[in-house]
Short mmCIF file of C-alpha atoms in Angstrom, two decimals:
data_model
loop_
_atom_site.label_atom_id
_atom_site.label_comp_id
_atom_site.label_asym_id
_atom_site.label_seq_id
_atom_site.Cartn_x
_atom_site.Cartn_y
_atom_site.Cartn_z
CA MET G 1 75.64 89.14 88.81
CA THR G 2 75.45 91.70 91.81
CA ALA G 3 78.34 92.62 93.57
CA GLU G 4 76.85 90.69 96.67
CA ALA G 5 76.40 87.48 94.75
CA ARG G 6 79.72 87.76 93.04
CA PHE G 7 81.83 88.06 96.35
CA ALA G 8 79.40 86.16 98.54
CA GLY G 9 82.23 83.55 99.56
CA SER G 10 84.35 86.40 100.98
CA ARG G 11 81.57 87.94 102.72
CA ALA G 12 81.10 84.41 104.48
CA TRP G 13 84.59 83.89 105.14
CA HIS G 14 84.69 87.55 106.76
CA GLU G 15 81.75 86.86 108.85
CA ARG G 16 83.51 83.72 110.11
CA ALA G 17 86.91 85.42 110.63
CA SER G 18 85.15 87.93 112.70
CA SER G 19 84.38 85.59 115.20
CA VAL G 20 88.02 84.82 115.78
CA LEU G 21 90.16 87.67 114.45
CA ALA G 22 89.58 91.31 115.85
CA GLY G 23 87.60 93.01 113.20
CA GLY G 24 87.95 90.04 110.99
CA VAL G 25 91.60 91.04 109.90
CA SER G 26 95.20 90.69 110.82
CA SER G 27 96.04 94.26 109.77
CA GLN G 28 93.80 97.22 110.07
CA PHE G 29 94.25 98.35 106.70
CA ARG G 30 92.56 95.12 105.42
CA ALA G 31 89.37 96.07 107.33
CA PHE G 32 88.66 98.79 104.55
CA GLY G 33 87.47 96.47 101.68
CA VAL G 34 85.80 97.64 98.70
CA PHE G 35 82.81 95.87 99.45
CA HIS G 36 83.96 94.02 102.50
CA PRO G 37 87.38 92.52 103.10
CA MET G 38 88.40 90.03 100.78
CA HIS G 39 89.68 86.38 100.98
CA TYR G 40 91.96 84.83 98.42
CA THR G 41 93.07 81.41 97.60
CA ARG G 42 96.03 81.90 95.02
CA ALA G 43 98.07 84.47 93.21
CA ASP G 44 100.22 84.07 90.20
CA GLY G 45 102.14 86.86 88.29
CA ALA G 46 99.90 89.98 88.05
CA ARG G 47 96.83 88.13 88.96
CA MET G 48 95.02 86.73 92.23
CA TRP G 49 91.88 84.55 92.55
CA ASP G 50 89.61 85.00 95.51
CA VAL G 51 87.40 82.34 97.14
CA ASP G 52 84.57 82.74 94.94
CA GLY G 53 86.69 81.94 91.66
CA ASN G 54 86.99 85.68 90.51
CA GLU G 55 90.16 86.55 88.67
CA LEU G 56 91.50 89.91 89.58
CA LEU G 57 94.27 91.76 87.86
CA ASP G 58 96.34 93.02 91.05
CA PHE G 59 97.64 96.68 91.22
CA THR G 60 98.06 96.56 95.15
CA LEU G 61 100.93 94.02 95.00
CA SER G 62 100.24 93.19 98.68
CA GLN G 63 100.63 96.98 99.31
CA GLY G 64 103.58 97.06 97.48
CA PRO G 65 105.96 94.32 98.09
CA CYS G 66 105.37 91.88 95.31
CA ILE G 67 107.65 94.09 92.74
CA LEU G 68 108.37 90.72 90.64
CA GLY G 69 104.62 89.62 90.75
CA HIS G 70 103.28 86.90 92.73
CA SER G 71 104.85 83.29 92.82
CA HIS G 72 107.81 84.40 90.79
CA PRO G 73 109.08 80.93 89.82
CA GLU G 74 112.78 81.55 90.47
CA LEU G 75 112.12 83.32 93.84
CA VAL G 76 109.93 80.45 95.03
CA ALA G 77 112.75 77.96 93.99
CA ARG G 78 115.26 79.94 95.76
CA VAL G 79 113.01 80.29 99.04
CA GLN G 80 112.49 76.45 98.92
CA ALA G 81 115.86 75.50 98.58
CA ALA G 82 116.98 77.95 101.56
CA VAL G 83 114.19 76.45 103.82
CA ALA G 84 115.22 72.89 103.04
CA LYS G 85 118.53 73.72 104.53
CA GLY G 86 117.16 75.06 107.73
CA GLN G 87 114.44 77.73 108.24
CA LEU G 88 115.99 79.58 111.09
CA PHE G 89 119.62 79.55 112.57
CA ALA G 90 119.43 82.47 114.95
CA GLY G 91 123.27 82.73 113.72
CA GLN G 92 124.95 84.25 110.63
CA HIS G 93 125.04 82.46 107.27
CA ALA G 94 126.57 83.11 104.04
CA GLU G 95 123.47 84.53 102.17
CA GLU G 96 123.04 87.24 104.69
CA VAL G 97 126.55 88.26 103.77
CA LEU G 98 125.92 88.19 100.08
CA LEU G 99 122.67 90.28 100.14
CA ALA G 100 124.56 92.77 102.49
CA GLU G 101 127.27 93.05 100.23
CA ALA G 102 124.79 93.50 97.05
CA LEU G 103 123.00 96.40 99.00
CA GLN G 104 126.25 98.04 99.95
CA ARG G 105 127.03 98.04 96.23
CA LEU G 106 123.83 99.60 95.21
CA ILE G 107 122.72 102.21 98.06
CA PRO G 108 124.63 105.19 98.43
CA CYS G 109 124.29 105.44 102.38
CA ALA G 110 124.66 101.68 103.03
CA GLU G 111 128.48 101.48 104.36
CA LYS G 112 126.91 99.08 106.97
CA LEU G 113 123.72 97.19 107.50
CA ARG G 114 121.36 95.30 109.66
CA PHE G 115 118.48 93.01 108.73
CA THR G 116 115.09 92.95 110.57
CA SER G 117 111.54 91.85 109.56
CA SER G 118 109.57 94.73 109.19
CA GLY G 119 109.54 98.44 108.34
CA SER G 120 108.03 99.50 111.65
CA GLU G 121 111.06 97.76 113.51
CA ALA G 122 113.40 99.38 111.03
CA ALA G 123 112.02 102.71 111.68
CA GLN G 124 112.36 102.44 115.31
CA ALA G 125 116.09 101.05 115.09
CA CYS G 126 117.13 104.05 112.93
CA ILE G 127 115.49 106.57 115.54
CA ARG G 128 117.27 104.80 118.33
CA ILE G 129 120.50 104.94 116.55
CA ALA G 130 120.16 108.38 116.26
CA ARG G 131 119.25 109.23 119.52
CA ALA G 132 122.23 107.29 120.84
CA LYS G 133 124.84 109.05 118.60
CA THR G 134 123.39 112.59 119.09
CA GLY G 135 122.21 112.32 122.87
CA ARG G 136 118.93 113.94 121.83
CA GLN G 137 115.49 112.98 121.86
CA ARG G 138 113.04 114.55 119.34
CA ILE G 139 112.19 113.62 115.92
CA LEU G 140 111.03 115.73 113.25
CA LYS G 141 108.65 114.18 110.80
CA PHE G 142 105.96 115.20 108.22
CA ASP G 143 102.13 115.44 107.97
CA GLY G 144 100.85 112.23 106.14
CA HIS G 145 104.22 110.54 106.24
CA TYR G 146 103.82 106.93 107.65
CA HIS G 147 106.71 105.17 109.45
CA GLY G 148 105.15 102.26 110.94
CA TRP G 149 102.52 101.78 113.61
CA LEU G 150 104.52 102.46 116.71
CA ASP G 151 104.05 105.25 119.29
CA SER G 152 106.92 106.97 118.57
CA VAL G 153 106.04 107.80 115.11
CA ALA G 154 102.40 107.48 114.76
CA TRP G 155 101.58 111.14 114.79
CA ASN G 156 99.97 113.28 112.18
CA VAL G 157 99.65 110.18 109.89
CA ALA G 158 96.38 111.74 108.67
CA PRO G 159 95.88 114.88 110.69
CA PRO G 160 92.55 116.68 110.54
CA GLY G 161 92.47 120.13 108.86
CA ASN G 162 92.02 122.06 112.30
CA ALA G 163 94.77 120.13 114.15
CA GLY G 164 97.31 123.44 114.51
CA ASP G 165 100.35 122.73 115.63
CA ALA G 166 100.07 120.14 118.10
CA PRO G 167 100.78 116.71 116.97
CA VAL G 168 97.79 114.22 116.71
CA PRO G 169 97.94 110.67 117.49
CA TRP G 170 97.01 108.26 114.59
CA CYS G 171 94.42 106.41 116.83
CA ALA G 172 93.32 105.70 120.45
CA GLY G 173 96.03 104.00 122.68
CA ILE G 174 99.04 105.80 121.68
CA ALA G 175 101.16 106.85 124.60
CA GLU G 176 100.43 110.71 125.22
CA SER G 177 104.09 111.21 126.59
CA ALA G 178 105.44 110.55 122.97
CA ALA G 179 104.00 113.70 121.82
CA ALA G 180 106.88 115.31 123.63
CA ASP G 181 109.37 113.80 121.46
CA ILE G 182 107.80 114.64 117.85
CA ILE G 183 107.70 117.48 115.69
CA CYS G 184 105.43 117.42 112.76
CA LEU G 185 105.57 119.68 109.66
CA PRO G 186 104.04 120.07 106.36
CA TRP G 187 105.78 118.06 103.65
CA ASN G 188 107.76 120.35 101.07
CA ASP G 189 107.79 123.31 103.24
CA LEU G 190 111.59 123.90 103.54
CA ASP G 191 111.10 127.23 105.14
CA ALA G 192 108.99 125.99 108.01
CA VAL G 193 111.75 122.98 108.55
CA ARG G 194 114.31 125.54 108.58
CA ARG G 195 112.63 127.89 111.43
CA THR G 196 111.95 124.95 113.46
CA MET G 197 115.46 123.54 113.19
CA ASP G 198 116.91 127.14 113.98
CA ALA G 199 114.54 127.24 117.23
CA HIS G 200 114.77 123.44 118.23
CA GLY G 201 117.77 121.86 116.12
CA GLN G 202 119.92 121.32 119.62
CA GLU G 203 116.90 118.95 120.63
CA VAL G 204 116.51 117.13 117.31
CA ALA G 205 118.22 113.66 116.74
CA ALA G 206 116.81 113.28 113.40
CA ILE G 207 114.42 114.34 110.49
CA ILE G 208 112.86 111.41 109.28
CA THR G 209 111.09 111.35 105.99
CA GLU G 210 109.74 109.41 102.83
CA PRO G 211 111.89 110.83 99.97
CA VAL G 212 108.77 110.50 97.98
CA MET G 213 105.56 110.89 100.11
CA CYS G 214 104.24 107.68 98.80
CA ASN G 215 101.49 106.66 101.55
CA GLN G 216 99.36 109.91 100.96
CA GLY G 217 99.35 111.17 97.41
CA CYS G 218 102.63 109.67 95.98
CA ILE G 219 103.95 113.42 96.06
CA GLU G 220 107.63 113.90 94.96
CA PRO G 221 109.81 116.21 96.59
CA LEU G 222 110.02 119.80 95.28
CA PRO G 223 113.46 120.78 93.51
CA GLY G 224 115.96 121.69 96.24
CA PHE G 225 113.63 120.02 99.21
CA LEU G 226 115.76 116.97 99.81
CA GLN G 227 118.94 118.85 99.41
CA GLY G 228 117.85 121.38 101.74
CA LEU G 229 116.91 118.62 104.47
CA ARG G 230 120.45 117.53 103.98
CA ALA G 231 122.08 120.91 104.43
CA ILE G 232 119.83 121.56 107.70
CA CYS G 233 120.62 118.29 109.18
CA ASP G 234 124.50 119.02 108.56
CA GLU G 235 124.33 122.48 110.27
CA HIS G 236 122.56 121.13 113.13
CA GLY G 237 124.27 117.62 113.60
CA SER G 238 120.93 115.85 113.36
CA ALA G 239 120.68 112.62 111.38
CA LEU G 240 118.70 112.68 107.98
CA ILE G 241 116.76 109.28 107.73
CA PHE G 242 115.05 108.14 104.57
CA ASP G 243 112.19 105.82 104.93
CA GLU G 244 112.73 103.99 101.83
CA ILE G 245 110.20 101.11 102.43
CA ILE G 246 108.21 101.96 99.19
CA THR G 247 110.76 104.01 97.02
CA GLY G 248 113.62 101.31 97.51
CA PHE G 249 114.04 98.97 94.67
CA ARG G 250 111.03 100.46 93.08
CA ILE G 251 112.03 104.00 92.14
CA GLY G 252 115.51 102.63 91.64
CA LEU G 253 118.06 99.83 92.78
CA GLY G 254 119.98 102.59 94.78
CA GLY G 255 116.69 103.80 96.31
CA ALA G 256 115.33 107.34 96.02
CA GLN G 257 118.68 108.44 97.37
CA GLY G 258 120.14 107.22 94.23
CA HIS G 259 117.62 108.60 92.06
CA TYR G 260 117.78 112.25 93.46
CA GLY G 261 121.26 112.23 94.63
CA VAL G 262 120.93 113.15 98.06
CA THR G 263 122.60 110.71 100.55
CA PRO G 264 120.99 110.16 103.89
CA ASP G 265 122.97 109.33 107.17
CA LEU G 266 120.57 106.55 107.88
CA ALA G 267 117.69 104.50 105.79
CA LEU G 268 115.30 101.87 105.94
CA PHE G 269 114.32 99.42 103.23
CA GLY G 270 111.51 96.89 102.99
CA LYS G 271 108.49 95.86 101.06
CA ALA G 272 109.85 95.17 97.57
CA LEU G 273 113.19 94.24 99.05
CA GLY G 274 111.68 90.86 100.14
CA SER G 275 108.98 90.40 97.36
CA GLY G 276 106.25 89.46 99.84
CA PHE G 277 108.35 88.11 102.50
CA PRO G 278 109.01 89.68 105.71
CA LEU G 279 112.30 91.52 105.15
CA ALA G 280 113.69 94.84 106.05
CA ALA G 281 117.10 96.49 106.01
CA ILE G 282 118.69 99.48 108.08
CA ALA G 283 121.38 101.04 106.07
CA GLY G 284 123.67 103.65 107.24
CA ARG G 285 127.00 105.53 106.95
CA GLU G 286 129.53 103.98 109.09
CA ALA G 287 129.80 107.13 111.64
CA TRP G 288 126.06 106.87 112.26
CA MET G 289 126.09 103.06 112.68
CA ALA G 290 128.89 103.27 115.13
CA PRO G 291 126.86 103.11 118.28
CA LEU G 292 125.12 99.88 116.98
CA GLU G 293 128.47 98.40 116.02
CA ALA G 294 130.03 99.14 119.29
CA GLY G 295 126.99 97.76 121.29
CA ARG G 296 126.07 101.01 122.85
CA THR G 297 122.70 100.67 121.49
CA TYR G 298 120.83 97.44 120.84
CA HIS G 299 118.83 96.15 117.82
CA ALA G 300 117.69 92.65 118.07
CA GLY G 301 115.05 90.08 116.76
CA THR G 302 114.93 86.25 116.75
CA MET G 303 113.76 86.39 113.07
CA ASN G 304 116.24 88.76 111.94
CA GLY G 305 117.99 87.41 108.75
CA ASN G 306 116.15 84.19 108.50
CA ASN G 307 116.83 81.75 105.77
CA ALA G 308 113.89 82.11 103.71
CA CYS G 309 113.51 86.00 103.90
CA ILE G 310 117.32 86.50 103.00
CA ALA G 311 116.96 84.05 99.97
CA ALA G 312 114.00 85.99 98.91
CA GLY G 313 115.86 89.36 99.17
CA LEU G 314 118.96 88.06 97.36
CA ALA G 315 116.86 86.52 94.58
CA THR G 316 114.89 89.74 94.30
CA VAL G 317 118.07 92.11 93.80
CA GLU G 318 119.56 89.58 91.54
CA ILE G 319 116.44 89.07 89.17
CA LEU G 320 115.90 93.05 89.15
CA GLU G 321 119.44 93.65 88.03
CA ARG G 322 119.57 90.92 85.56
CA ASP G 323 116.33 91.59 83.91
CA ASP G 324 116.20 95.13 83.76
CA ALA G 325 112.81 94.96 85.31
CA LEU G 326 112.81 98.30 86.72
CA ARG G 327 112.96 99.96 83.50
CA ARG G 328 109.93 98.05 82.19
CA ILE G 329 107.95 98.87 85.35
CA ALA G 330 108.50 102.50 84.98
CA THR G 331 107.65 102.45 81.28
CA LEU G 332 104.40 100.37 82.05
CA GLY G 333 103.70 102.49 85.26
CA ALA G 334 103.93 105.74 83.33
CA ALA G 335 101.71 104.68 80.46
CA LEU G 336 98.94 103.51 82.96
CA ARG G 337 99.30 106.69 84.86
CA ASP G 338 99.16 109.16 82.06
CA GLY G 339 96.30 106.93 80.41
CA LEU G 340 94.21 107.42 83.59
CA ALA G 341 94.73 111.15 83.29
CA GLN G 342 93.83 111.28 79.84
CA LEU G 343 90.59 109.31 80.61
CA GLY G 344 89.57 111.87 83.38
CA ALA G 345 89.90 114.56 80.85
CA LYS G 346 87.70 112.31 78.16
CA HIS G 347 85.03 112.16 80.59
CA GLY G 348 85.13 115.70 82.21
CA ILE G 349 86.10 114.39 85.44
CA ALA G 350 88.51 116.22 87.44
CA LEU G 351 91.21 113.66 88.27
CA ARG G 352 94.72 114.19 89.75
CA VAL G 353 97.17 111.27 88.60
CA GLN G 354 100.73 111.88 89.97
CA GLY G 355 103.73 109.93 91.03
CA PRO G 356 107.17 108.47 89.45
CA GLY G 357 105.26 105.81 87.53
CA PRO G 358 106.35 102.51 89.25
CA MET G 359 103.84 103.80 91.86
CA PHE G 360 101.56 106.75 91.47
CA HIS G 361 98.42 108.07 93.16
CA MET G 362 95.05 108.77 91.63
CA GLY G 363 92.54 111.02 93.21
CA PHE G 364 89.12 113.00 92.34
CA SER G 365 90.31 116.39 92.76
CA THR G 366 90.41 119.77 90.89
CA LEU G 367 93.78 120.54 92.21
CA ALA G 368 96.15 119.59 89.39
CA ARG G 369 99.50 119.02 91.65
CA ALA G 370 99.35 118.17 95.33
CA THR G 371 102.58 119.12 97.05
CA GLU G 372 101.57 118.36 100.65
CA PHE G 373 99.17 116.28 102.71
CA ARG G 374 96.36 118.82 103.04
CA HIS G 375 95.89 118.81 99.23
CA VAL G 376 95.35 114.89 99.17
CA ALA G 377 93.10 115.32 102.40
CA ALA G 378 90.69 117.39 100.19
CA ASP G 379 90.19 114.71 97.66
CA ASP G 380 86.77 113.22 97.12
CA LYS G 381 87.16 109.90 98.61
CA ALA G 382 83.58 109.05 98.21
CA ALA G 383 84.02 109.15 94.19
CA TYR G 384 87.17 107.19 94.65
CA HIS G 385 85.34 104.35 96.66
CA ALA G 386 82.84 104.15 94.02
CA PHE G 387 85.34 103.90 91.23
CA CYS G 388 87.31 101.04 93.03
CA GLN G 389 83.82 99.29 93.31
CA ALA G 390 83.27 99.53 89.35
CA MET G 391 87.05 98.54 88.88
CA LEU G 392 86.57 95.43 90.98
CA LEU G 393 83.41 94.43 89.17
CA GLU G 394 85.77 94.79 86.01
CA GLY G 395 88.19 92.30 87.51
CA VAL G 396 90.69 94.83 88.66
CA ARG G 397 91.84 94.98 92.26
CA LEU G 398 93.16 98.25 93.62
CA ILE G 399 94.27 100.06 96.99
CA GLU G 400 91.34 102.41 98.21
CA ARG G 401 93.69 105.05 99.29
CA GLY G 402 94.33 105.72 95.73
CA LEU G 403 97.91 104.25 95.33
CA TRP G 404 98.78 102.00 92.55
CA TYR G 405 101.63 99.71 92.10
CA VAL G 406 103.19 98.07 89.05
CA SER G 407 105.20 95.07 88.78
CA ALA G 408 107.55 93.19 86.73
CA ALA G 409 104.97 90.69 85.97
CA HIS G 410 102.42 93.13 84.18
CA THR G 411 102.25 93.59 80.49
CA GLU G 412 101.31 96.18 77.88
CA ASP G 413 98.20 94.02 77.47
CA ASP G 414 97.37 94.27 81.10
CA ILE G 415 97.81 97.95 81.04
CA ALA G 416 95.44 98.13 77.95
CA PHE G 417 92.80 96.07 79.78
CA THR G 418 92.86 98.17 82.75
CA LEU G 419 92.53 101.58 80.88
CA ALA G 420 89.48 100.01 79.19
CA ALA G 421 88.13 99.07 82.37
CA ALA G 422 88.68 102.38 83.89
CA ASP G 423 87.27 104.01 80.99
CA ARG G 424 83.99 101.99 81.61
CA SER G 425 84.10 102.72 85.21
CA LEU G 426 84.61 106.41 84.91
CA ALA G 427 81.66 106.61 82.42
CA GLY G 428 79.38 104.78 84.89
CA LEU G 429 80.12 106.96 88.05
CA PRO G 430 77.31 109.28 89.10
CA ARG G 431 77.97 113.08 88.28
CA THR G 432 77.43 115.50 90.85
#
């Protein structure tokens, strides 16, 4: 059966959606379908089913959140029980306190917390807090790092190779005035950070970074890089902000800060925290959260701490702790990552597969190791697109930018199935 016939129902629904939804989607990332945007009917464990009845083994996990897998029965039951008592109080409730206490116990920087609904909101809150405490305006971020879609951070998310030193907006419509408050540097270049902060540190409220550059290449920090950022921020009185939206609860229950032993001043958590429910957390040292606690700066949101999402977060943390799920996820992820690299060697295809294991990146490249965005930007995107098409026809759903996620619902048999599918897919790719 041809791809067109196999996914005809999704195409028809996409065409229908395009008459009422801008671009036929509700998030721009969904517009880049392997063949076209897909439409789904249900998901369970590590699998999803589309409107055409195709069963797909899922390594997108809804762009990462579903760390327990889809529709985990205990999680669903906990959420249903919470909603039965009321979906939204717009007031405090006991489970919110219980979740905050659990996160305070697990996360090194979490002396005080606030809950919100998305990573984009949490990033803005951390930046506002840093500005309120320091009285400074500028933010230093890194090329290829994604901290949400809002104007203040949507710079150099995927800069062109000829960008030069001036920040490049992610897309049209971003306020040009925001460029004055942003400094963008290559990831893992501590000397560049040191030079820049020596020149402009008195203007910089915060350095914000993914502690692992997950969104572009799943690049881990070079030895001493995070420690160097910590020291530089201490020297200049700037906040160190870790964007743990992906690393939090995936690389460890203490986040990347627990894994690497570097404690930031502020951090944001999301995705896996809510296991598919819209939940994010702002965590920080008490001294840095003081402007928020004193009411000198505001963070608000009607949906913050709503019953369903808090119940999902509390259930997720308890299940991950109780079931030792992260160890299994790391073991399975490492086996999948290493197996893909071995298949590249078997077929004589230049592949780079790197990352901690619970999440990793696969790219077609002769460069064995990427350490910053320009390395990933040079990958053969057309080859990976063709690989994703072949894998979808094999019954495996992937994120087209090369990021793989593993969940607690995946099994050793799933890894074996995927590697066999990848073996066939790589064998069938055209050689150039």
